[in-house]
Amino acid sequence: MGRRDFLQVGGLAALGLELSSYCTRSAAAATTARAKSCILIWLDGGPSHLETFDPKPEANREVRGPFGSIATSVPGIHISELMPRTAAAMQHSVIIRSMTSPLGEHNFGTHYLLTGFKPTPALNYPAIGSVVSHLRHQAGDIPSHVAIPDMRVGGGKFIAPGYLPSGVAPFEVGGDPAKPDFRVRDLEMFPGIVDERLEQRRRYLDQLNGVQHAAELAAPSDPAFEQAYRLMTSPTAKRAFDLGAESPSTRLRFGDRSIGQCCLLARRLVEAGVPFVTVNNRGWDTHNNLVTRLKEGYTGAKVPIGLVPSLDLAYSALIADLHDRQMLDDTLVVVMGEFGRTPKLNTQMGRDHWPRVFSVMLTGAGISGGQVIGASDSMGESPIERPVTPSDLAATIYQLLGIDPQHTLYTSDGRPVQVSHDGTPLQELVGQ
């Protein structure tokens, strides 16, 4: 009988847990870490750079779109009029306006931005968050990489661990923190499962691993079971995930939309020591009804609660909260999606996929805010200054987190792969 069948007979399948092999982590090559943790705000679907971080007020209406631009707290830097709170905090942030990629499909573009590698059929590369989890994993009750609410990005085809062990897949919270019935999966016992029964199953797994160890000399642990066990039995984990511990005024400051409460939960998690949190905000594939999607939202409320105002509220509250808690220098916040949008509006008053140039925003980690790196042309069509690739961005994030971009990882069959094979960290950010 196979080990999997053995465990299913033992009842572990009732917990919805699947065994997986877990390779030994390699140690990260030491570099000076500027940040202990990273919050990635992923705008799934491809946010329009022209309606967020790179408006073109001097272009004709077909290019500039329906919204204007506003001055920020940094003279000479303007962003969308839909982001007044972000504009007021621009002294903390850096905008890269010359991001460029050849990949305009959701799944391929997502892979490139989240890994720093162009996708190939020969190898699945791991997400930056999974690499950080692999190299910066620390003993404790809380996962090293958390996705809020989940990691269903790029059309749901992206596999975050890539060639790394399945144990570094992000823990998916599984629900929307903005919903009244929000619950974090694995924090509560399954029906009919009590502490004694769970502990009995854990001892059974330990004994089975011991038998296998005698036979195979090395028994891999079951990271899924261990993680679920720690979460269910840990007061520390329960506190970290408990949004109810925040005051009503704090929750209101982040906004009642999904992205706001996800960002608030992300702050609680990095405060508890989680190295990498991905906030997955969907809906940015705006091929039509751009005004409704980006500004107004679909609820009919008088106050605009579309995608951009919701991001503006959540992001500005997150930065202010981290700053007030003296956590901003220890936390890197990255806002990005898989590509930008076309420099001209289409016939449905939307914008289509456009990877040739787009924008990313970074804050924290001790970087000097109030900068713009690179530039797009007058139509937001192509980079005209300092092109930056997703590989460069990944290398920058790694270095800010204290991971050598040239560090070597290994696939399950022993092939060496550098963390960032051709990316060059941006000296404007890492060399300060």
XYZ file of C-alpha atoms in Angstrom:
432
model
C 0.000 0.000 0.000
C 1.336 3.436 -0.924
C 1.980 6.079 1.698
C -0.850 8.258 0.344
C -3.324 5.361 0.631
C -2.035 4.644 4.127
C -2.769 8.197 5.220
C -6.181 8.281 3.610
C -7.094 5.090 5.450
C -5.894 6.835 8.609
C -8.453 9.569 8.036
C -6.253 12.495 7.042
C -8.306 12.944 3.890
C -11.142 14.142 6.124
C -9.047 17.202 6.829
C -8.703 17.923 3.116
C -4.933 17.661 3.380
C -2.760 16.210 0.673
C 0.739 14.899 1.252
C 3.537 16.321 -0.818
C 7.269 15.851 -0.840
C 9.312 18.688 0.557
C 12.862 19.331 -0.567
C 15.419 20.758 1.800
C 15.732 24.534 1.568
C 18.998 26.008 0.424
C 20.391 28.904 2.448
C 20.116 32.352 0.922
C 23.332 34.071 0.025
C 23.715 36.907 2.475
C 23.173 40.473 1.349
C 22.185 43.465 3.410
C 18.411 43.406 3.840
C 16.721 46.773 3.610
C 13.326 45.258 4.394
C 12.133 42.386 6.556
C 8.968 41.869 4.563
C 7.117 42.733 1.367
C 3.472 43.484 0.624
C 2.723 43.011 -3.063
C -0.533 44.653 -4.154
C -1.276 42.756 -7.357
C -3.753 44.479 -9.686
C -4.890 41.434 -11.604
C -5.904 42.028 -15.219
C -3.534 44.852 -16.130
C -4.068 48.350 -14.677
C -4.076 51.343 -16.997
C -0.940 53.412 -16.454
C -2.699 56.362 -18.102
C -5.461 56.355 -15.469
C -3.138 55.818 -12.501
C 0.580 56.664 -12.360
C 1.384 58.085 -15.809
C -1.382 60.430 -17.043
C -0.909 62.400 -20.248
C -2.798 65.689 -19.684
C -1.331 67.314 -22.804
C -2.421 64.527 -25.169
C -5.682 64.550 -27.105
C -8.751 63.084 -25.417
C -8.495 59.791 -27.264
C -5.158 59.231 -25.517
C -5.511 61.003 -22.181
C -8.926 59.476 -21.510
C -11.800 60.842 -19.428
C -9.832 61.785 -16.310
C -7.479 64.606 -15.495
C -4.257 64.683 -13.486
C -3.338 66.326 -10.187
C -0.143 67.561 -8.612
C 1.389 65.462 -5.843
C 3.300 66.368 -2.689
C 6.473 66.269 -4.834
C 6.798 69.208 -7.250
C 6.766 68.139 -10.886
C 5.123 64.736 -10.321
C 1.487 64.362 -11.368
C -0.754 61.310 -11.159
C -4.428 60.578 -11.877
C -7.032 62.847 -10.342
C -8.679 59.698 -8.994
C -5.787 59.252 -6.523
C -5.698 62.362 -4.303
C -4.612 60.527 -1.148
C -1.769 58.785 -2.951
C -0.756 62.138 -4.429
C -0.556 63.621 -0.934
C 1.847 60.840 0.138
C 4.042 60.867 -2.980
C 7.100 61.814 -0.913
C 7.179 58.202 0.287
C 6.863 56.517 -3.096
C 8.792 55.806 -6.287
C 7.066 55.379 -9.655
C 8.722 53.404 -12.428
C 7.128 54.715 -15.641
C 9.232 52.743 -18.103
C 8.364 49.129 -17.296
C 8.381 47.123 -20.519
C 7.553 43.568 -21.558
C 6.835 41.760 -24.836
C 4.097 39.627 -23.259
C 0.541 40.913 -23.592
C -1.400 37.780 -22.588
C -2.638 37.528 -19.012
C -1.015 34.212 -18.147
C 2.354 34.978 -19.785
C 2.489 38.568 -18.560
C 1.597 37.477 -15.041
C 4.331 34.846 -15.049
C 6.950 37.358 -16.187
C 6.025 40.023 -13.608
C 5.608 37.662 -10.680
C 8.759 35.619 -11.330
C 11.140 37.849 -13.280
C 11.408 35.100 -15.929
C 9.734 34.821 -19.299
C 7.690 31.603 -19.281
C 9.143 28.576 -21.023
C 7.630 25.124 -21.614
C 10.728 23.527 -20.093
C 10.455 24.931 -16.569
C 7.898 26.557 -14.283
C 9.597 29.382 -12.417
C 8.550 30.259 -8.854
C 6.870 33.479 -7.809
C 9.013 36.005 -5.975
C 6.928 35.368 -2.858
C 7.616 31.637 -3.005
C 11.351 32.238 -3.414
C 11.280 34.538 -0.392
C 9.337 31.905 1.557
C 11.847 29.240 0.514
C 14.906 31.250 1.523
C 13.544 33.299 4.404
C 11.331 30.697 6.038
C 11.292 30.953 9.797
C 10.016 28.535 12.369
C 6.656 29.556 13.723
C 2.936 29.155 13.481
C 2.250 31.559 10.601
C 3.051 30.767 6.929
C 5.955 32.595 5.279
C 3.929 33.551 2.201
C 0.254 34.473 2.434
C -2.106 35.352 -0.435
C -5.208 37.422 0.322
C -7.744 36.223 -0.633
C -5.995 33.717 -2.919
C -3.382 33.323 -5.669
C -5.744 32.793 -8.600
C -4.004 35.226 -10.929
C -3.277 35.370 -14.653
C -6.458 33.555 -15.550
C -5.932 31.015 -12.778
C -3.111 29.234 -14.582
C -0.180 30.524 -12.539
C 1.553 27.979 -10.255
C 3.332 30.009 -7.584
C 5.863 27.441 -6.274
C 7.121 26.676 -9.789
C 9.974 24.182 -9.531
C 10.299 24.728 -5.770
C 8.697 22.379 -3.207
C 4.942 22.621 -2.815
C 5.451 23.696 0.780
C 6.342 27.224 -0.369
C 3.026 27.708 -2.137
C 1.282 30.716 -0.619
C -1.225 30.057 2.118
C -4.505 31.264 0.620
C -6.764 32.981 3.122
C -9.709 31.803 1.036
C -12.247 34.540 1.692
C -12.827 38.253 1.225
C -11.931 40.187 4.419
C -14.501 42.838 3.461
C -17.385 40.365 3.743
C -19.288 40.105 7.057
C -18.933 36.296 7.061
C -15.185 36.363 6.398
C -13.266 33.417 7.846
C -9.710 32.288 7.344
C -9.519 28.675 6.276
C -7.725 26.235 8.600
C -8.041 28.575 11.594
C -11.032 26.685 12.927
C -11.475 22.985 13.562
C -13.351 20.982 10.970
C -16.771 19.730 12.111
C -16.294 16.718 14.337
C -12.571 17.356 14.793
C -11.459 18.182 18.316
C -7.989 18.942 19.641
C -7.436 15.390 20.877
C -8.387 13.848 17.535
C -6.196 16.271 15.625
C -3.242 15.584 17.924
C -3.808 11.846 17.521
C -3.610 12.202 13.754
C -0.459 14.271 14.063
C 1.191 11.585 16.205
C 0.098 8.993 13.660
C 1.763 10.981 10.878
C 4.946 11.333 12.945
C 5.027 7.581 13.536
C 4.465 6.873 9.859
C 7.266 9.243 8.943
C 9.464 7.370 11.400
C 8.706 4.060 9.705
C 9.465 5.547 6.321
C 12.647 7.097 7.668
C 13.886 3.678 8.677
C 13.131 2.394 5.201
C 14.222 5.383 3.124
C 16.759 7.088 5.428
C 14.989 10.394 4.916
C 11.313 10.923 5.494
C 9.985 14.174 4.050
C 7.622 16.083 6.266
C 4.100 16.943 5.194
C 4.109 20.754 5.037
C 0.380 20.996 4.311
C -0.563 19.029 7.407
C 1.987 20.785 9.606
C 0.786 24.204 8.457
C -2.863 23.335 9.017
C -2.046 21.909 12.431
C -0.101 24.993 13.497
C -2.827 27.342 12.311
C -5.630 25.461 14.071
C -3.786 25.234 17.370
C -1.950 28.568 17.447
C -3.221 31.590 19.388
C -0.503 33.638 17.642
C -1.878 32.795 14.196
C -5.431 33.489 15.274
C -4.429 36.926 16.554
C -2.514 37.793 13.373
C -5.491 36.958 11.142
C -8.097 38.584 13.417
C -9.288 41.763 11.722
C -11.798 42.168 14.515
C -8.940 43.292 16.731
C -8.688 46.501 14.693
C -10.732 49.507 15.746
C -13.728 50.500 13.607
C -11.989 53.782 12.789
C -8.922 51.960 11.471
C -11.011 49.635 9.343
C -12.949 52.584 7.976
C -9.730 54.396 7.094
C -8.721 51.509 4.797
C -12.137 51.488 3.143
C -14.837 48.848 3.117
C -13.887 47.454 -0.291
C -11.994 44.195 -0.642
C -8.620 45.787 -1.408
C -8.792 47.970 1.707
C -9.478 45.174 4.147
C -6.955 42.933 2.361
C -4.291 45.605 2.828
C -5.186 45.972 6.507
C -4.883 42.215 6.986
C -1.557 42.307 5.122
C -0.264 44.896 7.591
C -1.281 42.678 10.515
C 0.544 39.739 8.942
C 3.850 41.532 8.302
C 3.590 42.961 11.803
C 3.396 39.346 13.017
C 6.535 38.464 11.041
C 5.278 37.123 7.687
C 8.018 37.837 5.101
C 5.781 38.074 2.010
C 2.091 38.881 1.552
C 0.328 39.059 -1.822
C -2.880 41.106 -1.971
C -4.724 39.926 -5.064
C -7.116 42.609 -6.344
C -9.112 41.518 -9.389
C -11.032 43.371 -12.052
C -8.394 45.498 -13.809
C -8.955 44.022 -17.288
C -10.818 47.138 -18.426
C -11.653 46.567 -22.105
C -14.882 48.551 -21.792
C -16.817 50.979 -19.584
C -13.617 52.482 -18.269
C -15.336 55.274 -16.322
C -17.661 52.863 -14.550
C -14.989 50.305 -13.754
C -12.225 52.648 -12.692
C -14.107 55.535 -11.091
C -17.701 54.849 -10.196
C -18.008 51.160 -9.437
C -21.236 49.257 -9.899
C -23.130 49.923 -6.673
C -24.747 53.215 -7.596
C -23.294 54.898 -4.510
C -22.792 58.658 -4.596
C -19.194 58.357 -3.406
C -16.935 56.918 -6.174
C -15.811 53.435 -5.201
C -14.414 52.117 -8.463
C -11.091 50.347 -8.752
C -8.835 53.416 -8.659
C -10.463 55.279 -5.741
C -10.529 52.000 -3.783
C -6.820 51.492 -4.471
C -6.115 55.106 -3.548
C -7.862 54.741 -0.197
C -6.311 51.375 0.646
C -2.774 52.216 -0.429
C -2.623 55.597 1.300
C -4.018 54.112 4.534
C -1.495 51.269 4.388
C 1.466 53.594 3.919
C 0.277 55.927 6.689
C -0.325 52.981 9.017
C 3.118 51.484 8.382
C 4.714 54.896 8.850
C 2.879 55.569 12.111
C 3.942 52.159 13.448
C 7.559 52.780 12.391
C 7.346 49.786 10.065
C 7.697 51.508 6.692
C 11.484 51.307 6.533
C 11.257 47.556 7.277
C 8.487 46.864 4.761
C 8.567 47.055 0.969
C 5.210 47.796 -0.688
C 4.908 47.101 -4.428
C 1.872 47.981 -6.582
C 1.756 46.376 -10.033
C -0.103 44.266 -12.567
C 0.911 42.185 -15.585
C 0.953 45.011 -18.166
C -0.577 48.398 -18.992
C -3.355 49.441 -21.350
C -3.439 50.763 -24.902
C -2.563 54.436 -25.408
C -5.849 55.010 -27.238
C -9.379 54.352 -26.059
C -11.218 51.676 -28.023
C -14.769 51.912 -29.398
C -16.199 50.542 -26.137
C -14.629 53.335 -24.075
C -12.025 51.019 -22.605
C -8.396 50.145 -23.177
C -6.899 46.867 -24.350
C -3.711 45.030 -23.340
C -0.467 46.976 -23.706
C 2.811 45.534 -22.357
C 5.198 47.833 -24.266
C 5.198 50.380 -21.458
C 3.451 50.562 -18.084
C 4.034 51.681 -14.508
C 4.881 50.173 -11.114
C 5.000 51.903 -7.736
C 7.286 51.024 -4.797
C 7.328 52.397 -1.280
C 9.239 51.707 1.926
C 12.353 49.585 2.519
C 14.346 52.748 3.160
C 14.206 53.864 -0.467
C 14.134 57.596 -1.169
C 10.586 58.509 -2.128
C 9.476 61.272 -4.416
C 11.237 59.797 -7.443
C 10.159 58.886 -10.944
C 12.356 56.350 -12.713
C 12.185 56.265 -16.497
C 9.597 57.840 -18.767
C 7.121 56.942 -21.476
C 6.558 58.994 -24.603
C 3.881 61.683 -24.959
C 1.206 59.074 -25.714
C 2.179 56.529 -23.072
C 2.985 54.144 -25.905
C 6.700 53.292 -25.482
C 9.555 53.897 -23.051
C 11.761 56.824 -24.036
C 14.008 56.800 -20.995
C 15.472 54.085 -18.753
C 13.535 50.969 -19.845
C 13.050 48.546 -16.928
C 12.218 44.864 -17.434
C 10.332 42.582 -15.039
C 13.671 40.809 -14.474
C 15.199 44.101 -13.313
C 12.262 44.686 -11.004
C 12.505 41.181 -9.516
C 16.242 41.592 -8.932
C 15.548 44.908 -7.172
C 12.897 43.372 -4.913
C 15.180 40.468 -4.021
C 18.080 42.721 -3.142
C 15.922 45.005 -1.009
C 14.783 41.899 0.876
C 18.347 40.751 1.440
C 18.418 37.993 -1.188
C 21.288 37.929 -3.664
C 19.753 37.987 -7.176
C 22.581 35.708 -8.307
C 21.891 33.129 -5.622
C 21.467 29.609 -7.040
C 18.407 27.468 -6.407
C 17.927 23.885 -7.560
C 15.074 22.130 -9.307
C 13.782 18.774 -8.078
C 16.068 17.012 -10.546
C 19.118 18.997 -9.458
C 19.348 21.668 -12.165
C 20.850 24.936 -10.912
C 18.802 28.097 -11.542
C 19.752 31.592 -10.444
C 17.140 33.554 -8.518
C 17.317 36.302 -11.174
C 19.311 35.212 -14.193
C 19.444 38.439 -16.212
C 17.937 41.136 -14.001
C 19.902 44.175 -12.869
C 18.807 45.827 -9.598
C 17.877 49.488 -9.963
C 20.697 51.453 -8.362
C 18.357 54.376 -7.724
C 16.666 52.113 -5.184
C 19.199 49.588 -3.893
C 22.287 51.808 -3.996
C 21.059 54.391 -1.536
